[in-house]
mmCIF file of C-alpha atoms in Angstrom:
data_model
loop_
_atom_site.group_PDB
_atom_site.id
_atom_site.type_symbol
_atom_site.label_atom_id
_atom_site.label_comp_id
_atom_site.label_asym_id
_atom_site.label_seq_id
_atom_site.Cartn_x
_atom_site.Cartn_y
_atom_site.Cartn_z
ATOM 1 C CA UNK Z 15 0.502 -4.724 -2.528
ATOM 2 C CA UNK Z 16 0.044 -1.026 -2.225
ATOM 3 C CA UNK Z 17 2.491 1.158 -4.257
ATOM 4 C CA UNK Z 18 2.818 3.473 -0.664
ATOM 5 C CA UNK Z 19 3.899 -0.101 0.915
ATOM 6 C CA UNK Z 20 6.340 -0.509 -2.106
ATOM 7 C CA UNK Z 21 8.785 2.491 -1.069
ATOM 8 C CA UNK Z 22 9.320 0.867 2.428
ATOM 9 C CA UNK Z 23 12.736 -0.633 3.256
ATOM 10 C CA UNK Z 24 11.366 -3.231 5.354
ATOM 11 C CA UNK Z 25 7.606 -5.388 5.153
ATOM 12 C CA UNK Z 26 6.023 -7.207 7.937
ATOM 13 C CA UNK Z 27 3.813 -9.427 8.208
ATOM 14 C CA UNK Z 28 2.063 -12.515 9.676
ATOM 15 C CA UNK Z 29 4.073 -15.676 9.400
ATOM 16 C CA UNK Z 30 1.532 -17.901 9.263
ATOM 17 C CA UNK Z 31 -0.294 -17.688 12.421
ATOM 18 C CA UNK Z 32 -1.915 -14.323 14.787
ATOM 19 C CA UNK Z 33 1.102 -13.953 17.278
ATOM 20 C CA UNK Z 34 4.302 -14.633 14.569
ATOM 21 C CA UNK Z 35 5.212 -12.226 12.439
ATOM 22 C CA UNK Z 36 8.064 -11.951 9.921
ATOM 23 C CA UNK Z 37 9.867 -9.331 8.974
ATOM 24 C CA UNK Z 38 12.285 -8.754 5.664
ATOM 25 C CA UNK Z 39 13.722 -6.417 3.284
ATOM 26 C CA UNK Z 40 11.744 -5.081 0.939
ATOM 27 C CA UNK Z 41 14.037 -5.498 -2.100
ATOM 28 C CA UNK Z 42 13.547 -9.546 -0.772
ATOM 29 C CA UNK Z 43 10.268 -9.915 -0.054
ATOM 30 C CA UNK Z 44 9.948 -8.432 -3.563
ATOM 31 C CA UNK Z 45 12.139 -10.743 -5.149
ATOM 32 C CA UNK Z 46 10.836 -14.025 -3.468
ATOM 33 C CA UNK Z 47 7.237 -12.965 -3.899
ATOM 34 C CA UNK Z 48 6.807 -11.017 -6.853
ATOM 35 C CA UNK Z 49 3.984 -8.981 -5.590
ATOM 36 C CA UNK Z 50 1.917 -6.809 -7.510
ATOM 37 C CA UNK Z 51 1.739 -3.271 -6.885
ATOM 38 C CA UNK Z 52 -1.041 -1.410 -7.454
ATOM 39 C CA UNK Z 53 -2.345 1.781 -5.786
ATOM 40 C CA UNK Z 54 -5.656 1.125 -3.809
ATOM 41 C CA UNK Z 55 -4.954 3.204 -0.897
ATOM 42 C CA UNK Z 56 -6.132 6.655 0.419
ATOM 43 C CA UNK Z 57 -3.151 8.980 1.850
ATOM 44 C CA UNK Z 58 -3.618 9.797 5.293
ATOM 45 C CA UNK Z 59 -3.648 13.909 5.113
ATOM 46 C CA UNK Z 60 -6.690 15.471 3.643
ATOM 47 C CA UNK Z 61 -4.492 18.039 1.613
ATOM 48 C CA UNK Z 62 -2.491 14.885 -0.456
ATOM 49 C CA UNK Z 63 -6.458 13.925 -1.163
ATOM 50 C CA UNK Z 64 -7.241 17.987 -2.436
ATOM 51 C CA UNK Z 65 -4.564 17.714 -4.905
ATOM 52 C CA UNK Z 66 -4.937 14.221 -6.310
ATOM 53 C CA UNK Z 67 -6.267 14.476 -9.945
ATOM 54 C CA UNK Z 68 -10.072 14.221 -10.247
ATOM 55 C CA UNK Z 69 -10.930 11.490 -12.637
ATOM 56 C CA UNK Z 70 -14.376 11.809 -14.047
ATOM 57 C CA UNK Z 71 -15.019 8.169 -14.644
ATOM 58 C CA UNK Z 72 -14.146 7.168 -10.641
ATOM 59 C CA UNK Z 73 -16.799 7.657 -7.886
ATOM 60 C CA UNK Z 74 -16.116 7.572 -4.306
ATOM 61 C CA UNK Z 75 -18.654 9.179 -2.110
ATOM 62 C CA UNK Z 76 -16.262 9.298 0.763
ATOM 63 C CA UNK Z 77 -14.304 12.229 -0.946
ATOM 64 C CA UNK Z 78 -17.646 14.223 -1.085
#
């Protein structure tokens, strides 16, 4: 799971099927599925992107 999804109060998500969905606390969905969190995500505003830290050994040609 993304670390941006992880400060949520609530998570949906499908329950198993395109037109069900299921919705639950965060604090349980983390509980019951022990998820892990890892940040893979870009933020949405161009000026949270400007001041991330540049690291020299990552590449992304999308941030060009």
């Amino acid at each position: 799971m993304d670390k941006s999804l992880a400060r949520d109060k609530e998570i949906v998500f499908c329950a198993g099927s395109h037109d069900r969905a299921i919705r639950m606390a965060m604090a349980d969905y983390k509980r019951l599925a022990k998820p892990t969190v890892l940040k893979f995500s870009y933020p949405e505003a161009l000026d949270e992107i400007e001041s991330m830290p540049l690291d020299p050994f990552f590449y992304d040609p999308f941030l060009l």
